[in-house]
Structure formats: structure tokens, C-alpha cells
XYZ file of C-alpha atoms in Angstrom:
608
model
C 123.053 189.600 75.002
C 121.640 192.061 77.369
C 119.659 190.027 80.094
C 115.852 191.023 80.766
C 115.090 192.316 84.555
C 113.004 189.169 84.941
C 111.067 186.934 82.574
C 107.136 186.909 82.859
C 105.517 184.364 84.637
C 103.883 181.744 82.338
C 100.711 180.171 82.996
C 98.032 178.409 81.044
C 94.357 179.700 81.921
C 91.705 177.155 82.228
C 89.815 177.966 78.890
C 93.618 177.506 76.910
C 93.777 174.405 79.171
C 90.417 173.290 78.560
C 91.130 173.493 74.510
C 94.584 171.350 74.869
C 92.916 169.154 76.986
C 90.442 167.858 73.974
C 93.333 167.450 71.971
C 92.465 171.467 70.457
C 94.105 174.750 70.950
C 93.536 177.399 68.648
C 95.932 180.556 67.146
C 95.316 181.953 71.066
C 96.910 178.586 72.987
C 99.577 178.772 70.352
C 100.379 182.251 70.942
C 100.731 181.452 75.019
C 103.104 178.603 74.601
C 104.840 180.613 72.129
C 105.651 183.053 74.724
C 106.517 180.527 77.162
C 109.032 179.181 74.964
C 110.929 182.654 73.703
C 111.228 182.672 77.870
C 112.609 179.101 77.573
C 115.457 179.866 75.383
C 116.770 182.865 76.985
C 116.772 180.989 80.285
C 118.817 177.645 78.392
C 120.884 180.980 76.735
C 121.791 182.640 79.983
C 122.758 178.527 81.418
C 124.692 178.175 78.619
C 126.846 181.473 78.979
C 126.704 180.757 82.884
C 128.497 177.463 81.889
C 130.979 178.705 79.321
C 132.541 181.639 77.613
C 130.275 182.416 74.438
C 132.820 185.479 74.002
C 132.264 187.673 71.145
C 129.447 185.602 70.079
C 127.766 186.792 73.444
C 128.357 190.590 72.448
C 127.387 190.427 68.590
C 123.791 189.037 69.297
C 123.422 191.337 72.239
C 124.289 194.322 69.494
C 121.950 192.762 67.491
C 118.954 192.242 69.769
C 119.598 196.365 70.759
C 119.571 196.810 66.801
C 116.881 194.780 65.899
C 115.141 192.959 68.714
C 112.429 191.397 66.707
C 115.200 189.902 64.653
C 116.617 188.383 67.678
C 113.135 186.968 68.813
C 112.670 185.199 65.808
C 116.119 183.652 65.444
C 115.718 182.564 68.930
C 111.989 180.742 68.428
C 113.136 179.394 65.036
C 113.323 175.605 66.310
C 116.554 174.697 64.969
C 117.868 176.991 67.987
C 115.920 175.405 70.623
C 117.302 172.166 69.442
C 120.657 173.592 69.076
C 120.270 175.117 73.073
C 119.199 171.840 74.404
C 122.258 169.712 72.462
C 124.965 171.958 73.515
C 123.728 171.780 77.108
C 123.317 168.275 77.737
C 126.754 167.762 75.492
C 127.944 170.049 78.647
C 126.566 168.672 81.437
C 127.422 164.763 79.584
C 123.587 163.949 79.551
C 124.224 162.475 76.301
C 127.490 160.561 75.069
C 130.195 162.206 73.590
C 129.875 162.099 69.812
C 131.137 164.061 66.527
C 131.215 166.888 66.070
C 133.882 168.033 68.994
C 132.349 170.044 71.968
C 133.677 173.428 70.314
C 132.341 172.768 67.282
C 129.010 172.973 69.007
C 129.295 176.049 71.262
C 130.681 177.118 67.916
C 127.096 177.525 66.649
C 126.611 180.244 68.942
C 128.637 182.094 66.364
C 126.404 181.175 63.561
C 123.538 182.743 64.804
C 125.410 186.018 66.090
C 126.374 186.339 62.514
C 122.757 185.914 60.917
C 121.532 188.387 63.695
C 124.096 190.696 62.673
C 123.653 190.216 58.977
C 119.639 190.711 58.942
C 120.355 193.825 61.515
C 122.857 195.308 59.382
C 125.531 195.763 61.585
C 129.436 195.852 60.372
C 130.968 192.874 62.397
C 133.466 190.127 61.824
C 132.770 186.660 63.956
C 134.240 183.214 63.165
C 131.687 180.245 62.796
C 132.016 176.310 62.562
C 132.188 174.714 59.306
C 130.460 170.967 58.949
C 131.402 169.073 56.231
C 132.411 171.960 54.082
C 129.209 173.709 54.987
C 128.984 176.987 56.830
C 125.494 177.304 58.292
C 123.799 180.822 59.071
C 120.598 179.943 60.585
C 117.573 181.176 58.884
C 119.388 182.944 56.037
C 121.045 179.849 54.079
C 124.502 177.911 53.958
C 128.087 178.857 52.033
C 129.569 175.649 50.184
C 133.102 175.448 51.051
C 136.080 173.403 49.336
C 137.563 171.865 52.700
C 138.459 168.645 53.418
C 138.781 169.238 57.145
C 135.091 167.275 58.635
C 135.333 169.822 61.395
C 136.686 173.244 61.172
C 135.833 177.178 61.296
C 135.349 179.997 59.203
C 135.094 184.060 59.107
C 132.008 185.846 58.371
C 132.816 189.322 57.696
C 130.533 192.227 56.901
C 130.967 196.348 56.197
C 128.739 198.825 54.584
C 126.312 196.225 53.678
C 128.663 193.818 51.933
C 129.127 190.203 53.433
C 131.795 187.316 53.267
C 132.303 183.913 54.229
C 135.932 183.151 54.368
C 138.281 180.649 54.495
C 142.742 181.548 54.324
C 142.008 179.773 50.429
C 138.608 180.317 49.819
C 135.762 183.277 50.050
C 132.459 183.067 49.646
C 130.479 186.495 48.592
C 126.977 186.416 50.354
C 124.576 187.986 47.736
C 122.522 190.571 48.163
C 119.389 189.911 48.897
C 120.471 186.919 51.633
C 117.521 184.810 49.659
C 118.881 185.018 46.884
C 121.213 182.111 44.995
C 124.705 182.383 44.299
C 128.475 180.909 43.845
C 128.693 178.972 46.889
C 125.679 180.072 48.754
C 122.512 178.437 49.273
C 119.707 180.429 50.316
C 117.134 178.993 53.074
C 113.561 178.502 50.967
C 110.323 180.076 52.361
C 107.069 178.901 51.117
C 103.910 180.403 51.201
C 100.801 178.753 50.655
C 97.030 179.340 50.367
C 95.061 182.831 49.821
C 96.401 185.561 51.689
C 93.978 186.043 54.633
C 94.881 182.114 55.305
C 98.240 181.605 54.139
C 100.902 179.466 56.069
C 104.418 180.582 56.022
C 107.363 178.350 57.002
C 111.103 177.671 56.334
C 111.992 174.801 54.053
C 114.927 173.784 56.135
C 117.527 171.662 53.909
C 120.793 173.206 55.397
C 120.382 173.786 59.298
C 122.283 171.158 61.223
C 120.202 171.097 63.937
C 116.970 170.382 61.535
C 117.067 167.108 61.892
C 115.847 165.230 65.745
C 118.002 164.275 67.856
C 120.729 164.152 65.965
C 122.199 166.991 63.957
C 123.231 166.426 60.432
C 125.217 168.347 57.726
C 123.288 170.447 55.428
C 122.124 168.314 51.984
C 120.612 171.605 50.143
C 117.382 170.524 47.612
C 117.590 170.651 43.959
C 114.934 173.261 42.747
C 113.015 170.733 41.179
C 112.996 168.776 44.202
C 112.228 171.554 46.518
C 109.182 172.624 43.599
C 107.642 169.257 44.395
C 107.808 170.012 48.105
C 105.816 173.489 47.645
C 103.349 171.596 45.558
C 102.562 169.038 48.064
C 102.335 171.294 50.791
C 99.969 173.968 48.991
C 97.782 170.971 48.455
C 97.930 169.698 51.888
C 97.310 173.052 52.900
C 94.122 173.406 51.123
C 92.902 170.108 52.929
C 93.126 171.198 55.706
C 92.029 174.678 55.139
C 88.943 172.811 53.889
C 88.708 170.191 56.294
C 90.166 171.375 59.394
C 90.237 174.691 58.957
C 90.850 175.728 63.617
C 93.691 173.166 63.207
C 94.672 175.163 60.148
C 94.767 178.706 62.184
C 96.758 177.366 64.740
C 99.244 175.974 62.691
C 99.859 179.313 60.777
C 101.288 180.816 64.259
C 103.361 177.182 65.375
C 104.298 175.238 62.672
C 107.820 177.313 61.570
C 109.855 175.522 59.627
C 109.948 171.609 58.164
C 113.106 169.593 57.547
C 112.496 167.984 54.252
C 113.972 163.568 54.372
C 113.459 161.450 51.367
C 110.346 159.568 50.703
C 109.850 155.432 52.264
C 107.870 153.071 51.812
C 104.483 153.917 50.290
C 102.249 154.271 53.351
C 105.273 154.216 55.775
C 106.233 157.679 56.040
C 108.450 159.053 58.621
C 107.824 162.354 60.619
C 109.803 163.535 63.678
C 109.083 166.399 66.490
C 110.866 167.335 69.162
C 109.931 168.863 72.331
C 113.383 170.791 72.060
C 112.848 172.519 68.900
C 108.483 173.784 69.014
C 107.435 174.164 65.498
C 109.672 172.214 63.504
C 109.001 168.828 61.911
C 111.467 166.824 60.140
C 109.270 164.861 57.241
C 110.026 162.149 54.564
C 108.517 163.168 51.038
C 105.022 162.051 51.436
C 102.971 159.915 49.010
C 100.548 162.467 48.292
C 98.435 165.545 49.667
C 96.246 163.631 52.248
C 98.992 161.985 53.598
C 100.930 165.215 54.059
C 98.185 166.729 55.872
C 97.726 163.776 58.505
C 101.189 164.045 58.935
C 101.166 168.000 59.817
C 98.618 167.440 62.236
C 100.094 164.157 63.658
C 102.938 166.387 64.296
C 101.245 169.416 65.573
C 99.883 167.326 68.017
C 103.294 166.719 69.499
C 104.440 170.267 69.028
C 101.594 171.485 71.510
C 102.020 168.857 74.075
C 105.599 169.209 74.120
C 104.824 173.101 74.951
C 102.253 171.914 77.477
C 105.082 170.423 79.176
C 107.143 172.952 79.444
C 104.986 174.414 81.568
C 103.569 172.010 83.566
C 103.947 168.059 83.806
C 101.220 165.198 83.134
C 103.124 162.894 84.722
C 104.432 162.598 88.682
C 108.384 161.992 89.004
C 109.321 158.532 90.748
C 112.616 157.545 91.816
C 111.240 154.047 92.237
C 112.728 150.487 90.071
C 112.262 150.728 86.258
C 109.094 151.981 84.701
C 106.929 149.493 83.397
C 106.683 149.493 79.175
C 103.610 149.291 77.263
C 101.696 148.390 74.149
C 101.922 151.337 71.887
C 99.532 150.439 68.825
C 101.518 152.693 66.618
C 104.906 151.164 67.480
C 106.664 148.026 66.974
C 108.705 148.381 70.514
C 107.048 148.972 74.083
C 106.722 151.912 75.539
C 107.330 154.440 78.164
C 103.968 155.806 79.831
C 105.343 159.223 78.986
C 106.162 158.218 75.338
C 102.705 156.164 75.078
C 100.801 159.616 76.316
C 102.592 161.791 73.368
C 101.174 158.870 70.927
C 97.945 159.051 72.344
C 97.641 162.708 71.997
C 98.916 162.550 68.588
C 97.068 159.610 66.796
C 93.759 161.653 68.567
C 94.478 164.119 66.004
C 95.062 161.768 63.072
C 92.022 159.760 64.375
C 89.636 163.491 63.966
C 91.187 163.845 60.419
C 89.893 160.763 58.636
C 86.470 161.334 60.886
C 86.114 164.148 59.200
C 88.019 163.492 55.712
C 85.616 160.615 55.560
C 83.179 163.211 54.538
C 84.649 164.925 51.449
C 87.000 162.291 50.442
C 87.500 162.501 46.468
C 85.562 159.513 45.718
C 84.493 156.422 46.408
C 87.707 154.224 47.096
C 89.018 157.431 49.447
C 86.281 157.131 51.250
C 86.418 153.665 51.699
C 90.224 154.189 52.692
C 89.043 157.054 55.153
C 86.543 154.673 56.729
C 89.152 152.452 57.594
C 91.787 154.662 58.778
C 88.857 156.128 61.292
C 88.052 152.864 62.207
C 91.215 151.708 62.996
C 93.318 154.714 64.624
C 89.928 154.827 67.272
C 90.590 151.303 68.043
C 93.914 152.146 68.449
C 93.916 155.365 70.601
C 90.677 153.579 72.874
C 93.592 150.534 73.298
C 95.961 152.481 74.373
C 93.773 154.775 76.727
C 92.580 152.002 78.472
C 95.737 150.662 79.911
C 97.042 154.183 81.460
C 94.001 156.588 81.869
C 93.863 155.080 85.600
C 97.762 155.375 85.861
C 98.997 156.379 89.725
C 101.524 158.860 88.335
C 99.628 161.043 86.557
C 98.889 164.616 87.769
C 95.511 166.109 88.477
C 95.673 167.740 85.064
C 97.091 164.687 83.324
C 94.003 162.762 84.524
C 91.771 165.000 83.330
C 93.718 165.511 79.738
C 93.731 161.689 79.579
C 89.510 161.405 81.202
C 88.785 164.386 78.427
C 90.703 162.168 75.303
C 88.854 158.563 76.442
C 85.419 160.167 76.597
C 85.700 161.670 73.138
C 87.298 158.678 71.879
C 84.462 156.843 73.189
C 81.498 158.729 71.160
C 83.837 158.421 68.087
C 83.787 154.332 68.853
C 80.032 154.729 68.800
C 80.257 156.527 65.184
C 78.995 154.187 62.607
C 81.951 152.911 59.859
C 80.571 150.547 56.607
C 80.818 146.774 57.637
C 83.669 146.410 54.951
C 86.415 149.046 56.406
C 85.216 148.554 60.032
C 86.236 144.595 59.495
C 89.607 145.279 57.981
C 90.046 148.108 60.530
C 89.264 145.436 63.336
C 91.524 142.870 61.809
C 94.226 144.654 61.644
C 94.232 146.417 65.878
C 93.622 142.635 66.773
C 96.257 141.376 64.664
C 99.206 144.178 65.347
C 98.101 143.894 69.203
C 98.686 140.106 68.725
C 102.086 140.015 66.572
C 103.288 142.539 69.616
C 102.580 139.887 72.522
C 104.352 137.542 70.210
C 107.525 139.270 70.231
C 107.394 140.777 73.646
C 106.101 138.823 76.387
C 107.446 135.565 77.730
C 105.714 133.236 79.784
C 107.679 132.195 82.562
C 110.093 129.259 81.652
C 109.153 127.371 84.161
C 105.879 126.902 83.154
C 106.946 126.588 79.608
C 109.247 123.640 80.768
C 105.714 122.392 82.498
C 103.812 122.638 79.793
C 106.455 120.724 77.442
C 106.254 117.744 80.183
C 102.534 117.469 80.150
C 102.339 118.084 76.118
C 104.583 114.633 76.131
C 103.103 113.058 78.654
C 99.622 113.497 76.707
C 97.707 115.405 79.280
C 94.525 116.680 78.316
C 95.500 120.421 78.722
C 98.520 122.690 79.432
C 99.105 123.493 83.159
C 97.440 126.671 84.852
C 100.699 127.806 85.624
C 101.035 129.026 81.650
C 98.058 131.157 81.871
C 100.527 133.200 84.753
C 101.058 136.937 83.753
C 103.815 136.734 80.838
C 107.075 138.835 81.143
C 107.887 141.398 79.273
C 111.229 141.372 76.934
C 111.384 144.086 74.715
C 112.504 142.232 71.634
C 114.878 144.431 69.625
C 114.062 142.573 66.268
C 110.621 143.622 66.098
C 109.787 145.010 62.797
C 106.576 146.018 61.030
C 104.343 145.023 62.770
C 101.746 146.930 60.825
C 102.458 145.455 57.764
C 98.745 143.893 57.514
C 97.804 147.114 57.324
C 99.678 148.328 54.572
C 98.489 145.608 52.648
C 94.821 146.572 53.313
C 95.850 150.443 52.377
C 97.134 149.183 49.218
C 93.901 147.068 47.895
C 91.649 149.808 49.529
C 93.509 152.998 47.749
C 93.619 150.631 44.477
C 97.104 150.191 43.908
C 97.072 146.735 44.220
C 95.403 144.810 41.517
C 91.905 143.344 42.571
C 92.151 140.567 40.426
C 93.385 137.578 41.894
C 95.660 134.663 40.654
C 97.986 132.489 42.657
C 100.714 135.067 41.658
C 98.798 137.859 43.323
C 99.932 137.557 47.045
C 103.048 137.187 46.441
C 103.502 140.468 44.532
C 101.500 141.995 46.951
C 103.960 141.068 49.788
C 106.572 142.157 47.774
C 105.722 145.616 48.074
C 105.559 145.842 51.583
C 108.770 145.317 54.171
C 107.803 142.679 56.550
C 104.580 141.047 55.136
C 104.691 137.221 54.060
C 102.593 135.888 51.847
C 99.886 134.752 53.673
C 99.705 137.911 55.048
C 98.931 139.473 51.716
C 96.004 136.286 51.746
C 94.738 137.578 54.820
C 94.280 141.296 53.515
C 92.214 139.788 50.672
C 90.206 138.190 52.597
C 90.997 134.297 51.741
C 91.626 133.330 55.413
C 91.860 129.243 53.734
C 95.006 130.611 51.806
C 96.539 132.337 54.499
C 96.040 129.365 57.009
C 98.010 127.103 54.376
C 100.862 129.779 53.634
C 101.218 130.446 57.774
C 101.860 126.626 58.290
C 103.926 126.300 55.456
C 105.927 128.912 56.325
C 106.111 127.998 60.275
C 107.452 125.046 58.944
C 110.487 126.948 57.602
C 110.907 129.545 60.297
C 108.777 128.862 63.838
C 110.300 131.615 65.611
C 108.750 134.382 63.440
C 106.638 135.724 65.891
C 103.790 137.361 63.360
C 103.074 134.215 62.241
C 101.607 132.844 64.668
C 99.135 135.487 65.040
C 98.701 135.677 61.600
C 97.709 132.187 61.587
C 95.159 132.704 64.761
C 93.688 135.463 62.657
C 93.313 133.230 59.291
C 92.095 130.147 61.761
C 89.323 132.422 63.355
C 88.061 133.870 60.168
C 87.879 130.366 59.019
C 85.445 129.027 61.835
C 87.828 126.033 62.205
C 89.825 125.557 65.039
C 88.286 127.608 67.498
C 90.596 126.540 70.461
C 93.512 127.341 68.791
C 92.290 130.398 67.280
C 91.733 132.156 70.645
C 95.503 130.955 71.913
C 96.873 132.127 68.485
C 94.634 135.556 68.668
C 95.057 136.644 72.046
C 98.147 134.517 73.758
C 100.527 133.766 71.193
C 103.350 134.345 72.536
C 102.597 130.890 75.014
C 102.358 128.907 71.076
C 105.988 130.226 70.116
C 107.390 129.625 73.399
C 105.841 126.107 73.699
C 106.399 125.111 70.385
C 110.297 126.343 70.571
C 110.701 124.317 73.836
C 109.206 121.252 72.617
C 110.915 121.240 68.944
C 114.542 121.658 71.284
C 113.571 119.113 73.911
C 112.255 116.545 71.340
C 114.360 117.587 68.135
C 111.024 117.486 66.447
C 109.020 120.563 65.687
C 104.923 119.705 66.409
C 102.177 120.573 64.401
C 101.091 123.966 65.063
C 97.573 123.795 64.932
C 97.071 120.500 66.947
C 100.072 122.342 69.578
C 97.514 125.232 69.846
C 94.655 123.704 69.999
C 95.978 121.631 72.773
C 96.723 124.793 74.186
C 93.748 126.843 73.941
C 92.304 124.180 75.938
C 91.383 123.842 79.732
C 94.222 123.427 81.825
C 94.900 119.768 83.041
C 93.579 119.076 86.366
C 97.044 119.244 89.071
């Protein structure tokens, strides 16, 4: 590929810098990090060519980009390639463990997209590419369905006077003509367009790409046509919300959101979308419930696409060479978090928090509203939570304090915004109780005051020792699980698809439909905070080292009125209950009462 003289200097302007900084950027910003990462990709091409021989691969593309440059350009910013660049190199230089396919196989790919260069330039050429799992992968253009039973092998693409094959020594593949087109054993890459044609968003519907899926590549698994119908449904109604909606977010997608990598669909209201800073303008995305969720989810993830271009260009965050990073609460996550990871959630879950503000207004009636009330309500708690424990953080640059200053100040008028008493409750509930089920899994007090407290709970002291109050450790806990699953159950009664009427069967189907939630959690989300206190004990009786239950029970004891001393513990310290209570049901062989064992907590320490 013939190498440029020298590749512009990038830089972001303050007004571009300005726009990101609010969490903005329009078609403009795009447009500059754009540019910055086309120079990206040739600089991680040229490393990879310095580091190996990319052989005829090397001269096809560089025939192609003389051919057809703008050909070239595109394959390169498609972000299957980016993602494909960065794997290859850190399989090189063994920044990431050795793992199928073989090393070869990967540099292979290089092949691939010399041959859809070459193909879309119309040149003659014959180049062999890697074969995954019977698939033969020419990026952007489509895959050819192979009979092999070989996981990991190669093929030839040949082309002359504007006819193309994919070959095997048994097997040949004829590449139709158009490339979009269908035929035996080739699966053409979908485009969709959507929305009127001064406004219309074009992307790939990536099903056969390897590299379409973050971090880890995957073989193709090409849609059914029904299937893939449903997907340009969705998206032409997600489009038109936010065309409607958030119509600057809307422009700005048009020019950086390139392709999606369609997964199937989760749990209602538990959709999965990934980014990757690797691979600008692609998002891999379960099949959503519905329009409005797809939306959120395309600007959730267009969030992340314009950080991660951000900082390509310039960092947020200091380097430090110094002991392990701290973790921290990330309301959005079950695990703790790096600062860097907790600063793309923040800037991400900023967008999602501007879509229901502003959803809130035209939502279809009066149930979405109420829905978009409490999504407002509670992403804003959220984002203000997480602000507050980094926006002072010693690493950040001069630009990443004022990107993080810019995001707490908005954040704040949006806390001032008035929500209905109904939504802003639940919304509240919920931020207290996923912040609380988090302590419970993650911090530790120190065992020493643990085994202090267990003395002086047996000796009858009036109140633990001070030394429990101490600053609690933290230790990630891997089996951490849905912690949000209050939530859900408050999105299903809000949207309407759980029954409102109540009988004593009602929580427990309601539970049932979300992974993670108990009973009286499904109590809680309907408000009878008696029935929830009831099921919590019950159930602590069964299992005490389920950590959300004992701040589901400081939730359902403080919405009683009952209890208060144990309420506070159970609300803001649980993780001092479970550790107690564990200690004393081992030392004893008897498990206490949780309420009275809280309450005796939440009390004032015993004099020394």
C-alpha cells in the first residue's frame, strides 16, 4: 500500500472540544475524529507490515488504493478493520493471550480485505484468504459458505474480466454479480437505509464479519431475511425517534455510526450493547424490546464511540506507574470499576440520561411517560453518584477536569428538574438500593473488627465497637449479579406488563420474570414494604449470605417507619450486617435475628 509523505496533524479546536465536552458533538466533531482515525489505521497498517510480511496482500490493496482510493478509505474506516488492526497487533506483540484462531489465520485477514478492495476496484487478481468455520469473509461485501470441516484453513479468491470465485481444491463458490446480491453459497453484507432522504442514516448490518463482534472475534452466523426484516423495522422506528426527539444527535450519527453487529435479544429490559474504542462506529447490539429502547441504546453507544475518538487524540486521564488503581462504584454495573472505565459510563449514561429528559415530553401516552419520568429520574441520580466520587480525581488532565466540571454542572440543573412524586420515589429507591446491594457484595470491614464486634454482640454490650465503622475494604466479588433487578421490576409494573392487580401469587410471578429478583423484591417494587420485610427475613433465614438481601430488607424496614436503627445499617452499611451476622452464626453455630443484629448495629458504638 503506497505510504503517504506524512499524515496530517490532528487536533481538536476548542469550539469541537467545547461540544464533546457537554457530552455533544455535532456532524462537524464527527467529521474531525473521523479523520483522525483514517490516520490511525494507516499508522497500526504501516506497524503491522513493519512487524511482518503482509506479502501480496501488501501489493493488492496498494493496487487498489491507486485504482480506487476512496474504496480503500472506506474499507479502512469500516470498524471491523480497526478492530481487526488492533487484534492482530497485540496478538503480535502478546498483549493479549494466545487463543484460536492461530496467529496466521489472523494476519490472514489482511488478505480478505485486499480481495474486497480489489473486487469493488475491479481489478483482475488472485489472493488466498482465511476460512473460519467454513466461512470465507470479504469485508464489507458479504461471506462464501464453504463445505470444510477444517475450523481453520484458507481459500482462493480469484477474479478476471469482471468474474469472481471463491475456491477451495473441492469446492467453488461463484460470487454474483452485483456483490449484494444473494446466491449459492454467498451471503451478501445487508445495508439499510432509513428515514426521508435529506435525513437518512445508512449503515452495514454486519452478521458475517469476524471482527464484528468486541473483543472477541466470532464466525459469521448470517440472518434469516425475516430476521434481518425485523431488524430494519426496528431501526427505521428508532430512527424516527430520534429524528424527532434528538434530531443534532441524529446528524451526527449519520456521519459515525457505520455499521451494527446484530446479537439475539435478553432479558426484557436487559439488553446488551457493546463499543469499542478499536473499531469507531460500530456497535454490536442484542435485538431490542422495542423502538425506544433501540434508540437509547444508539445513543448510549454513540456516546462511547466519540469518547473513544476523543482519546485517540488526547487523554483524560494522567498515566501512573504507582500500586493498583483504586475500583469504584459504577451505578450501571454489578462489578467495580476502573476510573477510566467509570469515566466512559459517565459520559455514556449522560446521553441516555438527556434522552428520557427529553422523551419525557412526547412519550406515546400516559404509562410512557410515567416510565420516562423514572428513567430521567433515576439515570441523573446515577450519573450525579458517580460524578461525585472522581470529578476531583488527581489524575485527570486539565481537559479531563473540565469534561468531567462541564458533565456535573449540567447534571446538576437536570437534578433540579422537577419529576412526578410517583417515578421520582421509585427512581430514588432503586439508586439507593443498587448503591446498597453493591457495598454488600464488595466491601469488607476489616476482620478484626468483625471478630470485635462478634465479642461484644455476646458479651451484650450496648453497641458494636467504633472500630466497625473503620473504612471497609474493597473485594471485588466475582458473583455479583443483577444488581439492578429492582429496577426491572419497577420497568415492568410502570410499562404495564406486569399485572396491577395483586394476589399473594403476584410477586412471585413477577420475580419470575426477572434474573436475580426474589420475591420480596418484587413486594418492594409494588410498594408493600410489610410484605417485603417478611419475605427478606424469611428468606435470610434460608440463605444469609445473599448480599441483596440485606439491603433489600433496609429498604422495606425504612419504608416501613419501623426499625429505624437498623434501617440506616441495612441502607447505607450493609455489608457490616452480612459480615457480622456470618461471623456470629460460625462462632456460635446459631444464626441471630437479623433485625434485632442490625438494630444492635445501627446503634452507638459501646463506650471502650
Amino acid at each position: 500500500m503506497s505510504a503517504e509523505p506524512s499524515l496530517p496533524h490532528h487536533r481538536l479546536l476548542p469550539a469541537p472540544l467545547a461540544e464533546l465536552a457537554r457530552g455533544e458533538g455535532g456532524p462537524g466533531t464527527v467529521d474531525l475524529l473521523l479523520a483522525a482515525e483514517r490516520s490511525r489505521r494507516l499508522l497500526l497498517l504501516r506497524m503491522l507490515d513493519d512487524a511482518t510480511d503482509l506479502g501480496p496482500a501488501w501489493d493488492l490493496l496498494s493496487a487498489a488504493q491507486r485504482s480506487a482510493p476512496a474504496v480503500v478509505d472506506e474499507l479502512l474506516l469500516y470498524p471491523q478493520t480497526g478492530m481487526w488492526l488492533a487484534t492482530a497487533l497485540r496478538r503480535l506483540h502478546g498483549t493479549i493471550p494466545p487463543d484460536e484462531p492461530p496467529l496466521s489465520h489472523v494476519l490472514g485477514h489482511i488478505g480478505a480485505l485486499a480481495a474486497a478492495a480489489a473486487l469493488r476496484a475491479e481489478l483482475d487478481f488472485t489472493i488466498d484468504v482465511p476460512v473460519r468455520h467454513g466461512r470465507a469473509t470479504l469485508p464489507t461485501l458479504g461471506c462464501a459458505l464453504l463445505p470444510v470441516t477444517a475450523p481453520w484453513t484458507t481459500a482462493t479468491v480469484r477474479a478476471t474480466a469482471g468474474e469472481a470465485v471463491v475456491e477451495t481444491p473441492r469446492h467453488t463458490v461463484a460470487l454474483p454479480r452485483p456483490l449484494d446480491a444473494a446466491g449459492p453459497g454467498w451471503h451478501p453484507l445487508r445495508r439499510l437505509a432509513v428515514g426521508p432522504p435529506e435525513r437518512r442514516l445508512e449503515l452495514a448490518l454486519d452478521d458475517v464479519d469476524p471482527y464484528r463482534t468486541y473483543p472477541q472475534p466470532t464466525e459469521a452466523r448470517p440472518l434469516p431475511e425475516e430476521a434481518a426484516a425485523q431488524w430494519r423495522q426496528v431501526l427505521e422506528e428508532a430512527w424516527a425517534v430520534l429524528l424527532r426527539e434528538q434530531p443534532g444527535t441524529a446528524e451526527a450519527m449519520r456521519r459515525g455510526v457505520l455499521s451494527l453487529s446484530p446479537t439475539p435479544a435478553r432479558e426484557r429490559f436487559r439488553p446488551r450493547s457493546v463499543t469499542s474504542g478499536d473499531a469507531f462506529g460500530g456497535i454490536q447490539v442484542s435485538e431490542p424490546d422495542d423502538a425506544v429502547q433501540f434508540a437509547v441504546t444508539l445513543v448510549h453507544e454513540f456516546q462511547h464511540t466519540k469518547l473513544g475518538g476523543l482519546l485517540h487524540l488526547t487523554p483524560l486521564l494522567a498515566r501512573t506507574t504507582g500500586p493498583a488503581a483504586p475500583l469504584w462504584y459504577a451505578p450501571w454495573r454489578d462489578d467495580p470499576r476502573p476510573i477510566e472505565g467509570l469515566l466512559q459510563g459517565i459520559y455514556a449514561f449522560m446521553g441516555i440520561t438527556g434522552f428520557w429528559r427529553e422523551h419525557r415530553e412526547t412519550a406515546a401516552d400516559r404509562r410512557a411517560a410515567k416510565v420516562a419520568h423514572f428513567e430521567f429520574a433515576l439515570w441523573r441520580e446515577h450519573v450525579a453518584r458517580a460524578l461525585e466520587q472522581v470529578h476531583r480525581h488527581p489524575r485527570l488532565t486539565p481537559l479531563g477536569a473540565t469534561l468531567l466540571r462541564t458533565l456535573r454542572d449540567r447534571c446538576a440543573l437536570w437534578l433540579a428538574e422537577p419529576v412526578p412524586d410517583e417515578p421520582l420515589s421509585l427512581a430514588r429507591r432503586c439508586a439507593d438500593d443498587h448503591m446498597a446491594r453493591w457495598r454488600a457484595h464488595h466491601l469488607r470491614p476489616a476482620a478484626p473488627a468483625v471478630d470485635e464486634a462478634v465479642r461484644a454482640w455476646r458479651a451484650g454490650a450496648s453497641g458494636p465497637p467504633a472500630s466497625l465503622a473503620a473504612e471497609p475494604e474493597m473485594v471485588p466479588d466475582p458473583s455479583a449479579r443483577w444488581l439492578d433487578s429492582l429496577a426491572l421490576l419497577v420497568r415492568h409494573r410502570l410499562s404495564g406488563t406486569d399485572d396491577d392487580r395483586r394476589s399473594p401469587e403476584d410477586p412471585e410471578k413477577a420475580a419470575a420474570r426477572v434474573t436475580g429478583a426474589l420475591a420480596g423484591d418484587a413486594m418492594l417494587a409494588a410498594g408493600d414494604a410489610g410484605a417485603a420485610r417478611h419475605a427478606y427475613v424469611t428468606h435470610l433465614a434460608v440463605e444469609p449470605s445473599r448480599a441483596g438481601t440485606w439491603a433489600g430488607l433496609g429498604r422495606a424496614l425504612a419504608l416501613t417507619g419501623g426499625h429505624p436503627a437498623a434501617a440506616g445499617i441495612l441502607c447505607h452499611h450493609p455489608e457490616r450486617a452480612r459480615a457480622v451476622h456470618e461471623a456470629v452464626s460460625r462462632t456460635t453455630g446459631s444464626a441471630p435475628d437479623p433485625i434485632r443484629l442490625a438494630t444492635w448495629l445501627g446503634s452507638s458504638p459501646a463506650p471502650a
